[in-house]
Structure formats: structure tokens, C-alpha cells
């Protein structure tokens, strides 16, 4: 009884999530794809570190943090651009994107200094 | 009739309003300018009384490194290995200092030279702290405006300009990290609160840069990286979270962490040290929290969401605890270091780390210190807290948390009153501003009531209510005026107290001592600099000087000679070796000194002048620190019945140890006070026990004019026959 219902629950959960997500606008989906790509790259780097060892630790940190950093910044951009967020309704998407680019610029400059 | 009377009044009011806005701006700008100048000049007492010199001990190291930076450029400074201190170990200066202060001073120096002002770097160093104190008042104004309104901002600027808690570490000449760090701290907090209020990525980026400046300036940045996650946690728990908080914290954390890791001294601590784990924990918590929030927003069915919530929360908590546990157990995440752990457990340092316990600034704070440093702000602080709780917003929650946590730490360690000062000033400013505003509203409302009462003739009910108002108005008005005068009196008393405190207590250079002579004239003791310049001019350039670690920085900066230990105190064993040498008999001590290649020994002695911060009073700490590493040194050997004495009844080991001999050599013949026997020690108030001192392996090289600093030369070994 419990197993069947939890399986049903999981199925229903998955379906409703999928249908709700399909309704999001295209630009937000693109940002989500970018975030997913960044996280995936970070995971690959962590797996590589686990195999090879973390000797130049600053290089490992800079690689992982650049992925995590750009993912986080992309999520912030998504929040600011999303029309459903009432708090950001007087922030133009161009301004949000400009902030995103500036922060990424600073992020990558620091990463390049930190790579060693 | 009434309409005609009303029109010119309303026209007048309209033109009055425009003029008022401009007037208000003018008043604000002029107040800020005056406060800026005031903050600078109130810190100049010691420059006016003595001369423009660097005070105390730590600033001399900062001055020496700034000098090196301006002479040799940034690359050499960043990679500097100093062979002149901690002989024979040396010190990797580039990797063991916070470069913010030096780089700032060098930058100001470069700018002034570019503008063709040919100032010496020492002048820039001396005046850096007052300059940044003035900048702090500006930041306090903007911060007050963000939290409450412009009135509170102005009062905050004024309060922090003269507050003794801040002045104590930022007088002209006190060229230390805190002078710049408090500016960076308040600036970072202001930018972060602004970022949370606006939700803009640009402000979060600015706060990340502010945090980077703070990390480069002072080790106290740990306070920021723990307070901000705590604040985020409190907001999450109380349900005041919003999208702006997500943007602000994440951008600041990731960029701030990366920027902070560029400072070599900090290194990888942000991912490896226990003190920084709170920030990382809150970062991951936020991702989970907002992810769940997003899923809840997408799912319309709450039952499904509950199931999802359960799964995710258990997974996240499990992964988090496993990761943290593994990290701590394997030792990868280091536990809290002694310096910060002793803030959470104040008894820890006394039992385990005598060096931290011996610093006078690390002792717990007495009530008198709080009153001395804060005066009326002490009771304005709870009043301000009340006002903050009445009008809770993201910004006021932040300042309340900053105030409470910093007051707790100020109670644990005297030095941290400095960190609490901006919070106390801001919260007190809210109290003052809100109270004064309410009182003046009362005053003003009375006038308006009279006016409308006279122009509007009207109904009896209105007339009777006006009459009632008129009846209670006089008392209210008088009460308001009385209270305003009381507030004015309190604030003027505060200003007087602060100026007096600055003048009497916090403006002494510590390297030049002053006293009143017999006829009331001022006597200046410049013995320290006399001794260091003697060293500089009369010893070979590669001479090594052994002294207690307090004087290390000054000897290298002014005497320009190699020292064995200095104020950095990074190597406890080396300091313990020096402590052991000072507390042993001369024959044992000479072995240690020969092994360290010591050429000169420097001691500070206050018996002739009554100076009480000399080496004999610090001697027990040398014994404790030496005994902590070399069990052959036992503290009870130097005490008699648990009492520390230097007279005839002192312990025999005390009367014959190296420190005693070096301090009291030839002192037995000295007449120090009228009516007392020769060899009367004015600092301890007793006649010394061992007057006939003979030195076998050292000879006296120099004693300053008031016997405060005494330098001895280590004799080379005798010839074989």
C-alpha cells in the first residue's frame, strides 16, 4: 500500500513538475540550461580532482568556483528577469543583464589571477 | 474672507517649502563638512604636543613595510623575505601580513607626489588613520540614512566622529590596521545592507569589493564573514526572506570569497578553516531553501510538494552533516584557532596559550572601560534598540544583530570595543534622532493648532476640541522644550567628555613618556629613541639584538638591526628560548645567547623614573612563557610564598637571574629619591636585594639618560689561556 502510493506519488510529482516547467518562458529556460551546464562542468572537475589529486589547490578552487560563481550569477539574473517577481518589476532586463556581465567579468578576472 | 486670507498663506507656504528643501540640503552638507573636519582635528593632539611620529609598537612594523613598499615597489614587497627579524629563522613578510594598510598609505603617497606635494612617507603614515576616520563619518551618515533617515545619519556621523572607542585606535600616529579596518568594516556593512534593500547585483559586487578591502586590512574580517551568514539565517528563520536577499548574499559570498583568497596570508582559509564554515553552510542552505521555494511555486498541489519537501530536506541534511563530519574528523577543516576560540571561551587562553593571555588588550572589559569609551551612548543604546524593534525592516534587523554580537565580544575582550563602536553609535543615533524628531513635532504642532484655530472660525465642537488642545498644549510645549534642552545638555557633555578623554588618555605616543617635574614643569623622557639611535650609530650593521618581543618592531624600524624575536609572536618556541635565557643564571644564559649569535642584549628598566611597564614587571610572563616550553624554568622558583619580590627577601633564583642582573647592574650605588637609601627601586617601591652585581660574560654598552633602556654587549669567549 505504502510502496505503491509512494511510487504513484513520485510519478505524479514528476509529471506535475514537468508540466509546470514547460510553461516557463523561453528566455528563462535558456538561463536554466546555462546553469545546468555550469553545474555539470563543476561536477566533472570535482570527479577529475578525486581521480588525479588536488595538488595545485588554487587551480582546482578557481576552476570549481568559476563554475559555481557563474551558475549563481545566472540564477540571480533569472530572478531579476523573471516577470513573476514583483520586487524587480522596475528593473529593466537590459540593466539586469549588464550587471550580470559586469559581475562575470570581475569573477573571471579574479579566476585568471587565481589560476596560478 | 477666509479664502483671501488662505491664498497668500498657501502661496507663502509653497515658496517656503522650496526654499526649505534647499536650506535643508545646505544644512546637511555643511554639517557633514564640519563633522569631517572635526573627526580629523580631534585626533591631532599628540602631533601638536610632541611631534609627528609613529606611536607604540605594531605601527613601527607597518611603517617599515610601507617604507619598503614605496622604495622597492609592489612586486618586491609582495615577495619580501625579511632576514632582519626572528634571527636565524627570518620571516616571510609577504605572506604573513595584511597588505591593505600599507598599500593604502603608499597609494596616498603616490597621489600626493603626483600632485607635486613632496611629503615624506612618515607624514602620510601618521595622518592615514585620522583621514580614514573622517571617511568613516561619511559612511556612517549614509548607513544611518539607509537604516532610518537623514537625521539619524547626521547624528551617527557626529557621534562616531568623536567617540573615544574609535579614537583610541585611530589617533594621528597610530598607524595600525584598525585605523583603516573600521572604515572598511562599516563600508562593507553599508554596501551589503544597500544590496539587500535594492536587490541589485551592482551593489552586491560593491560589497564584495568592500569585503576584499576589509580582508586585506585586518584579521577581524572573520567577524564579517560570520555576522552576515548569521543575519541571513535570522532572516530565513523569521520569514523575512526575499529574492533580493538571495541575490545580495550569493553574489557577495562567491565573489567576496574569491577576492579574499587572493591575499596570501588568508590563503585557502575560506574553504578549510572552521571559522569560515558558517558562511559556506548558509550558502548551501540558501540554495536548498530557494530551490524548494521555487518548486513550491511551480507545484499547485501541496500534498505532492510535502512529499518532495520531505525527501529533499532529509537528503540535504544527511549530505551536509556527512560532509561536515568527514571534514572535521579528518582534520581537513581546521577547528577554531586559539585567538578566536578564546572569544567563545574566555578562560581558554589563560590555561593553554600564555602569549595570548599576556597581552593587556586581550583582557575582559571592566564597566569603567565601557563608561570611559561610550559615555552617554551606553544608555542610548538600549533606547535605540527599542526604536529599531518598533520599526523592523531588513536594515534595522541587521544593525540590531551587529550591535548585540559586537557588544558581547566587546565584553569579552577590551580591544573589541573598537568593533562595537560603529554599531553603538548608529543605534544611539536612531534613539537621539527619533526622540528629537518627536519632541520637535510636538513643538511644531502647537503652532499649527493656533493658526488653524484663528483662521477657521467654525462649529462649536471644533472650537471646543481646539480649546481642549490649547489647554493641554502649553504643558506639552514646555515639556518638549525642557526635554530638548536636556538632550542638548547631554550631547554637549558627551562632546566635552570625548575631547577630554582623547586629550588625556589616548594621545600618548608610548614611545615618548612625559611626566611632571618637581616644579610642575613638563619633563619628556625620550629614552627609547635615544637607545635605538645609539644602536643604529654605534653597532656593526650585522649585529643581533636580543630583547623581549615587545620591542622587536621598534628595534628593527628605528635601530635598523637584526632582532631575535619581535611582536609578530608567530614562533612560541623561539620566544620561550629568549624567555629562558632571561630567566636563567648568567652561565646558562650565555650558552643560549652564543647559540643564537646574540651580540647585544636590550632591557627596559623603570626603577629610576618610576616607569611601571618595564621588563621587571613583565618578567613573570617571560618565566611563564619560557616555562611553558622548557620545564626547567619553574615559576615558583622566582616567587616567595607566591609573592613576587625584588628586595632582600626575594628568591635566590630571582636575585641572580640574567634579567635581574642586567636591570640592576650598578643600580645599588644610585640615589633615586630624596630620603631613601641607594638602590631604591621607584617602580616597585622597595630597596633592591642584590646591590653588588658582577657580570662575567656581558659588559654594559649603553644606558640612556634616565636609565630606561639599558644595552649590554656580549663578550666574545675568552682566549684559551
mmCIF file of N, CA, C and O in Angstrom, chain B residues 147 234 282 293 317 391 420 451 527 591 714:
data_model
loop_
_atom_site.group_PDB
_atom_site.id
_atom_site.type_symbol
_atom_site.label_atom_id
_atom_site.label_comp_id
_atom_site.label_asym_id
_atom_site.label_seq_id
_atom_site.Cartn_x
_atom_site.Cartn_y
_atom_site.Cartn_z
ATOM 1 N N UNK B 147 19.347 53.032 7.143
ATOM 2 C CA UNK B 147 18.601 52.324 8.185
ATOM 3 C C UNK B 147 17.369 53.108 8.616
ATOM 4 O O UNK B 147 16.295 52.530 8.795
ATOM 5 N N UNK B 234 18.955 34.429 10.289
ATOM 6 C CA UNK B 234 17.865 35.015 11.070
ATOM 7 C C UNK B 234 16.724 35.448 10.154
ATOM 8 O O UNK B 234 15.546 35.231 10.446
ATOM 9 N N UNK B 282 25.613 28.391 5.226
ATOM 10 C CA UNK B 282 24.446 29.203 4.899
ATOM 11 C C UNK B 282 24.281 29.311 3.384
ATOM 12 O O UNK B 282 23.163 29.334 2.865
ATOM 13 N N UNK B 293 11.569 26.663 -2.481
ATOM 14 C CA UNK B 293 10.589 27.727 -2.674
ATOM 15 C C UNK B 293 10.119 27.766 -4.122
ATOM 16 O O UNK B 293 8.922 27.932 -4.416
ATOM 17 N N UNK B 317 20.050 17.443 4.530
ATOM 18 C CA UNK B 317 20.610 17.421 5.876
ATOM 19 C C UNK B 317 21.632 16.290 6.007
ATOM 20 O O UNK B 317 22.711 16.465 6.573
ATOM 21 N N UNK B 391 10.253 49.528 14.535
ATOM 22 C CA UNK B 391 10.120 49.661 13.082
ATOM 23 C C UNK B 391 11.056 48.659 12.433
ATOM 24 O O UNK B 391 12.112 49.029 11.909
ATOM 25 N N UNK B 420 32.669 47.333 18.313
ATOM 26 C CA UNK B 420 31.302 47.635 18.726
ATOM 27 C C UNK B 420 30.952 49.100 18.508
ATOM 28 O O UNK B 420 29.778 49.439 18.407
ATOM 29 N N UNK B 451 -2.738 78.522 14.597
ATOM 30 C CA UNK B 451 -3.027 79.169 13.304
ATOM 31 C C UNK B 451 -4.395 78.766 12.762
ATOM 32 O O UNK B 451 -5.227 79.591 12.443
ATOM 33 N N UNK B 527 63.915 58.284 26.040
ATOM 34 C CA UNK B 527 64.975 57.283 26.159
ATOM 35 C C UNK B 527 64.931 56.203 25.102
ATOM 36 O O UNK B 527 65.970 55.719 24.661
ATOM 37 N N UNK B 591 75.224 30.429 27.180
ATOM 38 C CA UNK B 591 75.191 29.336 26.210
ATOM 39 C C UNK B 591 74.104 29.575 25.176
ATOM 40 O O UNK B 591 74.318 29.463 23.963
ATOM 41 N N UNK B 714 77.582 41.347 24.490
ATOM 42 C CA UNK B 714 78.012 40.002 24.843
ATOM 43 C C UNK B 714 79.499 39.885 24.534
ATOM 44 O O UNK B 714 79.926 40.129 23.404
#
